[in-house]
Amino acid sequence: MNTAGHSPAPTRRGLELTPFRGLRYDPERVGSLAAVTSPPYDVVVRPDGLHHLQSADPHNIVRLILPQAGTPSARNEQAADTLRRWLSEGVLTADPEPGLYVYEQRDGDGMLQRGLIGALRVSDPEDGVVLPHEDVMPHVVADRAALMRATRTNLEPLLLTYRGNGSTAATAVVVERTAARPPLLATTTEDGFHHRLWAVTDPADLAAIGDDLARYQALIADGHHRWATYRRLRAEHLSPSAWDYGLVLLVDTARYPLRVRAIHRLLHGVPVADAVSALDGLFRVRRLELPLAEALAVLADAACAGNAFLLAGDGAFHLVDHPDPALLARTVPSDRPAAWRTLDATVLHAALLDHVWHIPEDDPTRIAYIHDTAATVAKAERDGGTAVLLHPVREEVVRDLARQGVTMPRKSTSFGPKPATGLVLRALDL
């Protein structure tokens, strides 16, 4: 398979996207479809975002993806009980026949994304069918797995990408033809995105899509922990079973390119003054008295010349760049490609977190990973911590490393737009 371009290779089994009976909100039973949706679980900024979503509608999907209780087992039991109650009350209902779902997102700036939601056969990285590009945190996988076991439901789709073969490919033809029909649902969420969903149930269309996608491999754009969860749960059950598949949104980025943003870090209990003083002699640090947008522009310029970060939390921004080569030589592993060794996330984790600040990257009491830039800064200022802002990685770098089987440091990228959670779910018992 030509992994560089994700181009057709009929000699190897590729993507197997199968129909399922989607579980969807009954619009008559909720305030609005927009009010019951949520960003993916790891994008919700807790507790502020969680409380906001919970108050938006008593049936908001966040009550399933981020249940709140005193212990992990109680949280998962609560989610399962809530799901059963919503099913018995008809708040969530299953579509009458299996299908794939064409999903469209559009914003006010002219961005348009369309893809297919379906149940994808779970595979391992060595199969070369679904390529991860980031490491995962075991405790997050364990948490997601426990929730899926309790609910027996894929509550939100992962975002996967592949590189299709033009507008005349069977999948593209079906997607565009379907999107010309009236949708099953249409709603606009508070972030300004317009969402529409259609079902594809015609056997000929499903067969054409299946034959077409079998020639491709995909890159995990968003959802590494949930994909690892799918793999863990598949291993726990004898095949064949419903656990052999997991819910995904598959987007052809040859037609609909994604946006790539950074995921930022929030260091708990580390004042900016302490974080900066620890860098003395190891990095150049310059204080910037600028608004956020202008500070990010300075970061972008600095990132073109080498590793660079912005620290925030004390009312200003601090540009951190020009790392000491000796520090990098003794902290960054040398057994990886140069493109990996020079990533900002690599330097952040290997040199800064591990060596300078001594913060374990998988300890949620010491560090948080936040997608929203302004929210990261605001929380650092409110809590007395340090926000570490990164510049996005280029998509071609991500694909090249994934093709080589090299995973990036966890939470290195944020591809988007991400699918809204709550528009369609997959119950394993249907």
GROMACS .gro file of C-alpha atoms in nm:
model
  430
    1MET     CA    1   0.000   0.000   0.000
    2ASN     CA    2   0.124   0.346  -0.082
    3THR     CA    3   0.102   0.482   0.271
    4ALA     CA    4   0.235   0.821   0.173
    5GLY     CA    5  -0.081   0.911  -0.012
    6HIS     CA    6  -0.318   0.653   0.135
    7SER     CA    7  -0.385   0.547  -0.222
    8PRO     CA    8  -0.562   0.232  -0.338
    9ALA     CA    9  -0.395  -0.103  -0.276
   10PRO     CA   10  -0.623  -0.396  -0.350
   11THR     CA   11  -0.369  -0.653  -0.228
   12ARG     CA   12  -0.432  -0.572   0.140
   13ARG     CA   13  -0.761  -0.562   0.327
   14GLY     CA   14  -0.847  -0.203   0.400
   15LEU     CA   15  -1.125  -0.019   0.576
   16GLU     CA   16  -1.442  -0.213   0.655
   17LEU     CA   17  -1.718   0.033   0.745
   18THR     CA   18  -2.045  -0.141   0.824
   19PRO     CA   19  -2.403  -0.018   0.868
   20PHE     CA   20  -2.568  -0.006   1.209
   21ARG     CA   21  -2.900   0.103   1.357
   22GLY     CA   22  -2.826   0.450   1.482
   23LEU     CA   23  -2.953   0.556   1.822
   24ARG     CA   24  -3.075   0.916   1.801
   25TYR     CA   25  -3.260   1.171   2.011
   26ASP     CA   26  -3.631   1.211   1.943
   27PRO     CA   27  -3.665   1.586   1.872
   28GLU     CA   28  -4.013   1.580   2.031
   29ARG     CA   29  -3.868   1.467   2.365
   30VAL     CA   30  -3.587   1.723   2.406
   31GLY     CA   31  -3.570   2.100   2.410
   32SER     CA   32  -3.358   2.109   2.094
   33LEU     CA   33  -3.103   1.889   1.925
   34ALA     CA   34  -2.839   2.157   1.977
   35ALA     CA   35  -2.907   2.161   2.351
   36VAL     CA   36  -2.841   1.788   2.392
   37THR     CA   37  -2.513   1.776   2.199
   38SER     CA   38  -2.164   1.817   2.337
   39PRO     CA   39  -1.804   1.836   2.214
   40PRO     CA   40  -1.609   1.510   2.255
   41TYR     CA   41  -1.552   1.412   2.618
   42ASP     CA   42  -1.188   1.526   2.622
   43VAL     CA   43  -1.268   1.868   2.479
   44VAL     CA   44  -1.519   1.958   2.751
   45VAL     CA   45  -1.337   2.194   2.987
   46ARG     CA   46  -1.432   2.077   3.333
   47PRO     CA   47  -1.593   2.192   3.552
   48ASP     CA   48  -1.711   2.505   3.370
   49GLY     CA   49  -1.800   2.341   3.041
   50LEU     CA   50  -1.952   2.040   3.213
   51HIS     CA   51  -2.186   2.250   3.424
   52HIS     CA   52  -2.282   2.459   3.123
   53LEU     CA   53  -2.376   2.151   2.921
   54GLN     CA   54  -2.562   1.987   3.208
   55SER     CA   55  -2.776   2.296   3.249
   56ALA     CA   56  -2.844   2.328   2.874
   57ASP     CA   57  -3.093   2.038   2.879
   58PRO     CA   58  -3.164   1.758   3.130
   59HIS     CA   59  -3.095   1.509   2.851
   60ASN     CA   60  -2.760   1.652   2.735
   61ILE     CA   61  -2.529   1.374   2.618
   62VAL     CA   62  -2.261   1.489   2.864
   63ARG     CA   63  -2.457   1.298   3.130
   64LEU     CA   64  -2.356   0.982   2.946
   65ILE     CA   65  -2.001   1.062   2.833
   66LEU     CA   66  -1.896   1.238   3.158
   67PRO     CA   67  -2.125   1.105   3.434
   68GLN     CA   68  -2.072   1.262   3.775
   69ALA     CA   69  -2.061   1.050   4.092
   70GLY     CA   70  -1.830   0.977   4.383
   71THR     CA   71  -1.645   0.677   4.241
   72PRO     CA   72  -1.562   0.548   3.892
   73SER     CA   73  -1.794   0.250   3.931
   74ALA     CA   74  -2.075   0.474   4.050
   75ARG     CA   75  -2.022   0.707   3.754
   76ASN     CA   76  -2.041   0.423   3.505
   77GLU     CA   77  -2.346   0.271   3.674
   78GLN     CA   78  -2.512   0.613   3.665
   79ALA     CA   79  -2.444   0.647   3.292
   80ALA     CA   80  -2.587   0.301   3.224
   81ASP     CA   81  -2.897   0.377   3.433
   82THR     CA   82  -2.945   0.711   3.258
   83LEU     CA   83  -2.915   0.549   2.917
   84ARG     CA   84  -3.166   0.277   3.006
   85ARG     CA   85  -3.410   0.538   3.135
   86TRP     CA   86  -3.381   0.753   2.822
   87LEU     CA   87  -3.440   0.446   2.606
   88SER     CA   88  -3.748   0.340   2.804
   89GLU     CA   89  -3.886   0.694   2.792
   90GLY     CA   90  -3.827   0.722   2.417
   91VAL     CA   91  -3.581   1.010   2.455
   92LEU     CA   92  -3.339   0.801   2.248
   93THR     CA   93  -3.479   0.576   1.975
   94ALA     CA   94  -3.317   0.339   1.726
   95ASP     CA   95  -3.353   0.392   1.354
   96PRO     CA   96  -3.564   0.122   1.189
   97GLU     CA   97  -3.294  -0.026   0.966
   98PRO     CA   98  -2.914  -0.036   0.958
   99GLY     CA   99  -2.734   0.227   0.758
  100LEU     CA  100  -2.430   0.444   0.725
  101TYR     CA  101  -2.474   0.813   0.799
  102VAL     CA  102  -2.356   1.105   0.591
  103TYR     CA  103  -2.260   1.380   0.833
  104GLU     CA  104  -2.205   1.742   0.734
  105GLN     CA  105  -2.054   2.028   0.930
  106ARG     CA  106  -2.049   2.385   0.803
  107ASP     CA  107  -1.941   2.709   0.970
  108GLY     CA  108  -1.999   3.073   0.891
  109ASP     CA  109  -1.658   3.114   0.729
  110GLY     CA  110  -1.734   2.882   0.438
  111MET     CA  111  -1.575   2.569   0.586
  112LEU     CA  112  -1.757   2.253   0.475
  113GLN     CA  113  -1.684   1.901   0.589
  114ARG     CA  114  -1.867   1.583   0.495
  115GLY     CA  115  -1.795   1.228   0.597
  116LEU     CA  116  -1.945   0.889   0.675
  117ILE     CA  117  -2.039   0.764   1.020
  118GLY     CA  118  -2.035   0.388   1.053
  119ALA     CA  119  -1.911   0.092   1.255
  120LEU     CA  120  -1.550   0.029   1.153
  121ARG     CA  121  -1.385  -0.309   1.199
  122VAL     CA  122  -1.127  -0.272   1.473
  123SER     CA  123  -0.768  -0.351   1.376
  124ASP     CA  124  -0.422  -0.334   1.530
  125PRO     CA  125  -0.151  -0.086   1.425
  126GLU     CA  126   0.061  -0.361   1.272
  127ASP     CA  127  -0.226  -0.438   1.032
  128GLY     CA  128  -0.158  -0.103   0.865
  129VAL     CA  129  -0.529  -0.029   0.820
  130VAL     CA  130  -0.586   0.234   1.090
  131LEU     CA  131  -0.275   0.435   1.175
  132PRO     CA  132  -0.237   0.601   1.515
  133HIS     CA  133  -0.003   0.897   1.547
  134GLU     CA  134  -0.010   0.962   1.923
  135ASP     CA  135   0.058   0.764   2.238
  136VAL     CA  136  -0.224   0.710   2.487
  137MET     CA  137  -0.255   0.730   2.864
  138PRO     CA  138  -0.349   0.389   3.012
  139HIS     CA  139  -0.572   0.534   3.284
  140VAL     CA  140  -0.783   0.717   3.024
  141VAL     CA  141  -0.824   0.399   2.817
  142ALA     CA  142  -0.926   0.209   3.131
  143ASP     CA  143  -1.179   0.479   3.216
  144ARG     CA  144  -1.335   0.482   2.868
  145ALA     CA  145  -1.341   0.101   2.856
  146ALA     CA  146  -1.526   0.080   3.188
  147LEU     CA  147  -1.785   0.329   3.062
  148MET     CA  148  -1.838   0.137   2.735
  149ARG     CA  149  -1.869  -0.192   2.922
  150ALA     CA  150  -2.134  -0.043   3.150
  151THR     CA  151  -2.338   0.120   2.876
  152ARG     CA  152  -2.264  -0.133   2.598
  153THR     CA  153  -2.275   0.165   2.366
  154ASN     CA  154  -2.033   0.363   2.150
  155LEU     CA  155  -2.141   0.704   2.273
  156GLU     CA  156  -1.942   0.921   2.030
  157PRO     CA  157  -1.764   0.869   1.698
  158LEU     CA  158  -1.389   0.894   1.653
  159LEU     CA  159  -1.260   1.115   1.372
  160LEU     CA  160  -1.060   0.923   1.110
  161THR     CA  161  -0.927   1.048   0.777
  162TYR     CA  162  -0.828   0.885   0.451
  163ARG     CA  163  -0.709   1.012   0.115
  164GLY     CA  164  -0.969   0.928  -0.147
  165ASN     CA  165  -0.934   0.892  -0.522
  166GLY     CA  166  -1.128   1.186  -0.658
  167SER     CA  167  -1.487   1.300  -0.699
  168THR     CA  168  -1.584   1.002  -0.913
  169ALA     CA  169  -1.499   0.744  -0.646
  170ALA     CA  170  -1.803   0.545  -0.533
  171THR     CA  171  -1.798   0.679  -0.176
  172ALA     CA  172  -1.775   1.040  -0.289
  173VAL     CA  173  -2.060   0.990  -0.536
  174VAL     CA  174  -2.289   0.842  -0.270
  175VAL     CA  175  -2.198   1.107  -0.012
  176GLU     CA  176  -2.264   1.399  -0.246
  177ARG     CA  177  -2.583   1.251  -0.387
  178THR     CA  178  -2.716   1.182  -0.038
  179ALA     CA  179  -2.633   1.533   0.080
  180ALA     CA  180  -2.860   1.674  -0.190
  181ARG     CA  181  -3.164   1.518  -0.019
  182PRO     CA  182  -3.356   1.650   0.283
  183PRO     CA  183  -3.165   1.547   0.599
  184LEU     CA  184  -3.280   1.334   0.892
  185LEU     CA  185  -3.181   1.617   1.122
  186ALA     CA  186  -3.037   1.965   1.105
  187THR     CA  187  -2.924   2.182   1.394
  188THR     CA  188  -2.688   2.466   1.475
  189THR     CA  189  -2.478   2.440   1.789
  190GLU     CA  190  -2.371   2.738   1.999
  191ASP     CA  191  -2.024   2.739   1.842
  192GLY     CA  192  -2.191   2.845   1.515
  193PHE     CA  193  -2.151   2.512   1.335
  194HIS     CA  194  -2.441   2.385   1.128
  195HIS     CA  195  -2.487   2.006   1.142
  196ARG     CA  196  -2.688   1.782   0.909
  197LEU     CA  197  -2.726   1.404   0.904
  198TRP     CA  198  -2.860   1.160   0.642
  199ALA     CA  199  -2.896   0.781   0.641
  200VAL     CA  200  -2.761   0.562   0.358
  201THR     CA  201  -2.957   0.236   0.356
  202ASP     CA  202  -2.976   0.135  -0.011
  203PRO     CA  203  -2.795  -0.203  -0.048
  204ALA     CA  204  -2.633  -0.101  -0.376
  205ASP     CA  205  -2.494   0.219  -0.224
  206LEU     CA  206  -2.367   0.032   0.082
  207ALA     CA  207  -2.199  -0.229  -0.136
  208ALA     CA  208  -2.035   0.037  -0.353
  209ILE     CA  209  -1.900   0.217  -0.046
  210GLY     CA  210  -1.772  -0.109   0.099
  211ASP     CA  211  -1.585  -0.201  -0.218
  212ASP     CA  212  -1.435   0.147  -0.244
  213LEU     CA  213  -1.319   0.184   0.118
  214ALA     CA  214  -1.161  -0.163   0.121
  215ARG     CA  215  -0.875  -0.011  -0.082
  216TYR     CA  216  -0.773   0.248   0.177
  217GLN     CA  217  -0.613   0.295   0.514
  218ALA     CA  218  -0.700   0.570   0.760
  219LEU     CA  219  -0.523   0.801   1.003
  220ILE     CA  220  -0.670   0.858   1.349
  221ALA     CA  221  -0.726   1.232   1.356
  222ASP     CA  222  -0.904   1.245   1.691
  223GLY     CA  223  -0.986   0.965   1.932
  224HIS     CA  224  -0.669   0.768   2.003
  225HIS     CA  225  -0.787   0.673   2.351
  226ARG     CA  226  -1.126   0.558   2.225
  227TRP     CA  227  -0.962   0.353   1.946
  228ALA     CA  228  -0.735   0.192   2.205
  229THR     CA  229  -1.050   0.127   2.407
  230TYR     CA  230  -1.215  -0.043   2.109
  231ARG     CA  231  -0.908  -0.265   2.073
  232ARG     CA  232  -0.911  -0.355   2.442
  233LEU     CA  233  -1.281  -0.442   2.444
  234ARG     CA  234  -1.251  -0.644   2.125
  235ALA     CA  235  -0.975  -0.850   2.290
  236GLU     CA  236  -1.203  -0.920   2.587
  237HIS     CA  237  -1.474  -1.083   2.373
  238LEU     CA  238  -1.474  -1.386   2.149
  239SER     CA  239  -1.507  -1.301   1.780
  240PRO     CA  240  -1.731  -1.257   1.601
  241SER     CA  241  -1.908  -1.004   1.821
  242ALA     CA  242  -2.037  -0.648   1.814
  243TRP     CA  243  -1.714  -0.548   1.991
  244ASP     CA  244  -1.523  -0.621   1.669
  245TYR     CA  245  -1.644  -0.281   1.545
  246GLY     CA  246  -1.634   0.075   1.677
  247LEU     CA  247  -1.816   0.396   1.589
  248VAL     CA  248  -1.619   0.637   1.368
  249LEU     CA  249  -1.660   0.936   1.139
  250LEU     CA  250  -1.452   0.878   0.827
  251VAL     CA  251  -1.356   1.188   0.626
  252ASP     CA  252  -1.187   1.196   0.286
  253THR     CA  253  -0.935   1.477   0.336
  254ALA     CA  254  -0.854   1.484  -0.035
  255ARG     CA  255  -1.201   1.640  -0.068
  256TYR     CA  256  -1.247   1.793   0.277
  257PRO     CA  257  -0.916   1.894   0.440
  258LEU     CA  258  -0.918   1.913   0.818
  259ARG     CA  259  -0.787   2.192   1.036
  260VAL     CA  260  -0.499   2.106   1.267
  261ARG     CA  261  -0.466   2.286   1.600
  262ALA     CA  262  -0.248   2.239   1.905
  263ILE     CA  263  -0.353   2.094   2.239
  264HIS     CA  264  -0.222   2.301   2.528
  265ARG     CA  265  -0.100   2.204   2.875
  266LEU     CA  266  -0.206   2.341   3.213
  267LEU     CA  267   0.042   2.279   3.494
  268HIS     CA  268  -0.143   2.259   3.826
  269GLY     CA  269   0.019   2.422   4.127
  270VAL     CA  270   0.312   2.564   3.930
  271PRO     CA  271   0.315   2.946   3.934
  272VAL     CA  272   0.449   3.107   3.618
  273ALA     CA  273   0.738   3.263   3.812
  274ASP     CA  274   0.855   2.917   3.923
  275ALA     CA  275   0.817   2.769   3.575
  276VAL     CA  276   1.018   3.054   3.422
  277SER     CA  277   1.295   3.054   3.683
  278ALA     CA  278   1.357   2.683   3.623
  279LEU     CA  279   1.440   2.763   3.260
  280ASP     CA  280   1.735   2.988   3.341
  281GLY     CA  281   2.028   2.895   3.120
  282LEU     CA  282   1.828   2.627   2.937
  283PHE     CA  283   1.594   2.834   2.717
  284ARG     CA  284   1.565   3.196   2.616
  285VAL     CA  285   1.263   3.357   2.785
  286ARG     CA  286   1.111   3.689   2.678
  287ARG     CA  287   0.813   3.856   2.845
  288LEU     CA  288   0.542   3.975   2.603
  289GLU     CA  289   0.290   4.239   2.709
  290LEU     CA  290   0.052   4.158   2.422
  291PRO     CA  291  -0.305   4.041   2.368
  292LEU     CA  292  -0.349   3.666   2.314
  293ALA     CA  293  -0.386   3.686   1.935
  294GLU     CA  294  -0.068   3.890   1.895
  295ALA     CA  295   0.125   3.666   2.134
  296LEU     CA  296   0.020   3.361   1.931
  297ALA     CA  297   0.146   3.534   1.616
  298VAL     CA  298   0.485   3.584   1.784
  299LEU     CA  299   0.481   3.216   1.881
  300ALA     CA  300   0.409   3.117   1.521
  301ASP     CA  301   0.707   3.316   1.396
  302ALA     CA  302   0.935   3.168   1.661
  303ALA     CA  303   0.814   2.814   1.588
  304CYS     CA  304   0.927   2.852   1.227
  305ALA     CA  305   1.285   2.890   1.351
  306GLY     CA  306   1.286   2.615   1.614
  307ASN     CA  307   1.115   2.487   1.925
  308ALA     CA  308   0.904   2.754   2.094
  309PHE     CA  309   0.630   2.779   2.356
  310LEU     CA  310   0.425   3.043   2.532
  311LEU     CA  311   0.383   3.038   2.910
  312ALA     CA  312   0.089   3.225   3.061
  313GLY     CA  313  -0.099   3.258   3.387
  314ASP     CA  314   0.035   3.578   3.546
  315GLY     CA  315  -0.133   3.831   3.320
  316ALA     CA  316   0.141   3.829   3.055
  317PHE     CA  317   0.292   3.589   2.805
  318HIS     CA  318   0.644   3.451   2.815
  319LEU     CA  319   0.798   3.331   2.488
  320VAL     CA  320   1.023   3.032   2.552
  321ASP     CA  321   1.257   2.944   2.265
  322HIS     CA  322   1.622   2.875   2.169
  323PRO     CA  323   1.665   2.559   2.378
  324ASP     CA  324   2.018   2.469   2.491
  325PRO     CA  325   2.144   2.205   2.243
  326ALA     CA  326   2.315   2.020   2.527
  327LEU     CA  327   1.983   1.991   2.711
  328LEU     CA  328   1.817   1.844   2.403
  329ALA     CA  329   2.107   1.605   2.345
  330ARG     CA  330   2.075   1.452   2.691
  331THR     CA  331   1.696   1.449   2.723
  332VAL     CA  332   1.545   1.379   2.378
  333PRO     CA  333   1.570   1.013   2.271
  334SER     CA  334   1.801   0.971   1.973
  335ASP     CA  335   1.646   0.652   1.836
  336ARG     CA  336   1.362   0.826   1.651
  337PRO     CA  337   1.343   1.012   1.319
  338ALA     CA  338   1.459   1.373   1.314
  339ALA     CA  339   1.103   1.488   1.245
  340TRP     CA  340   0.999   1.335   1.578
  341ARG     CA  341   1.299   1.460   1.777
  342THR     CA  342   1.235   1.819   1.671
  343LEU     CA  343   0.862   1.828   1.746
  344ASP     CA  344   0.764   2.092   2.000
  345ALA     CA  345   0.563   1.829   2.188
  346THR     CA  346   0.867   1.600   2.202
  347VAL     CA  347   1.087   1.874   2.345
  348LEU     CA  348   0.812   1.980   2.585
  349HIS     CA  349   0.765   1.631   2.725
  350ALA     CA  350   1.125   1.506   2.719
  351ALA     CA  351   1.310   1.822   2.821
  352LEU     CA  352   1.064   2.047   3.003
  353LEU     CA  353   0.811   1.821   3.172
  354ASP     CA  354   1.044   1.532   3.253
  355HIS     CA  355   1.376   1.706   3.314
  356VAL     CA  356   1.312   2.070   3.409
  357TRP     CA  357   0.971   2.079   3.576
  358HIS     CA  358   0.953   1.712   3.687
  359ILE     CA  359   0.584   1.676   3.605
  360PRO     CA  360   0.453   1.329   3.507
  361GLU     CA  361   0.266   1.363   3.179
  362ASP     CA  362  -0.006   1.116   3.283
  363ASP     CA  363  -0.079   1.252   3.633
  364PRO     CA  364  -0.410   1.442   3.613
  365THR     CA  365  -0.341   1.606   3.950
  366ARG     CA  366  -0.032   1.774   3.804
  367ILE     CA  367  -0.121   1.842   3.438
  368ALA     CA  368  -0.429   1.891   3.220
  369TYR     CA  369  -0.462   1.887   2.841
  370ILE     CA  370  -0.694   2.158   2.707
  371HIS     CA  371  -0.791   2.228   2.345
  372ASP     CA  372  -0.920   2.584   2.384
  373THR     CA  373  -0.640   2.841   2.398
  374ALA     CA  374  -0.826   3.117   2.582
  375ALA     CA  375  -0.972   2.868   2.830
  376THR     CA  376  -0.623   2.734   2.910
  377VAL     CA  377  -0.494   3.084   2.985
  378ALA     CA  378  -0.802   3.176   3.188
  379LYS     CA  379  -0.780   2.864   3.403
  380ALA     CA  380  -0.409   2.919   3.466
  381GLU     CA  381  -0.475   3.277   3.576
  382ARG     CA  382  -0.765   3.174   3.797
  383ASP     CA  383  -0.593   2.876   3.957
  384GLY     CA  384  -0.243   3.015   3.989
  385GLY     CA  385  -0.094   2.758   3.752
  386THR     CA  386   0.100   2.779   3.428
  387ALA     CA  387  -0.048   2.749   3.081
  388VAL     CA  388   0.190   2.608   2.819
  389LEU     CA  389   0.070   2.703   2.471
  390LEU     CA  390   0.197   2.521   2.160
  391HIS     CA  391   0.196   2.598   1.788
  392PRO     CA  392   0.012   2.342   1.569
  393VAL     CA  393   0.196   2.064   1.388
  394ARG     CA  394   0.156   2.049   1.009
  395GLU     CA  395  -0.070   1.765   0.890
  396GLU     CA  396   0.192   1.628   0.651
  397VAL     CA  397   0.434   1.580   0.944
  398VAL     CA  398   0.169   1.383   1.131
  399ARG     CA  399   0.100   1.158   0.832
  400ASP     CA  400   0.466   1.101   0.758
  401LEU     CA  401   0.542   0.988   1.114
  402ALA     CA  402   0.232   0.767   1.125
  403ARG     CA  403   0.338   0.606   0.800
  404GLN     CA  404   0.673   0.520   0.962
  405GLY     CA  405   0.496   0.368   1.261
  406VAL     CA  406   0.626   0.643   1.491
  407THR     CA  407   0.380   0.779   1.746
  408MET     CA  408   0.396   1.139   1.858
  409PRO     CA  409   0.380   1.243   2.223
  410ARG     CA  410   0.028   1.213   2.357
  411LYS     CA  411  -0.210   1.502   2.294
  412SER     CA  412   0.015   1.651   2.024
  413THR     CA  413  -0.255   1.754   1.778
  414SER     CA  414  -0.617   1.856   1.758
  415PHE     CA  415  -0.774   1.784   1.420
  416GLY     CA  416  -1.107   1.940   1.346
  417PRO     CA  417  -1.377   2.018   1.317
  418LYS     CA  418  -1.466   1.732   1.550
  419PRO     CA  419  -1.803   1.560   1.521
  420ALA     CA  420  -2.065   1.676   1.767
  421THR     CA  421  -2.139   1.411   2.029
  422GLY     CA  422  -2.504   1.316   2.064
  423LEU     CA  423  -2.625   1.321   1.704
  424VAL     CA  424  -2.597   0.945   1.656
  425LEU     CA  425  -2.490   0.665   1.895
  426ARG     CA  426  -2.425   0.295   1.842
  427ALA     CA  427  -2.579   0.050   2.088
  428LEU     CA  428  -2.403  -0.286   2.071
  429ASP     CA  429  -2.716  -0.484   2.154
  430LEU     CA  430  -2.922  -0.358   1.860
   0.00000   0.00000   0.00000
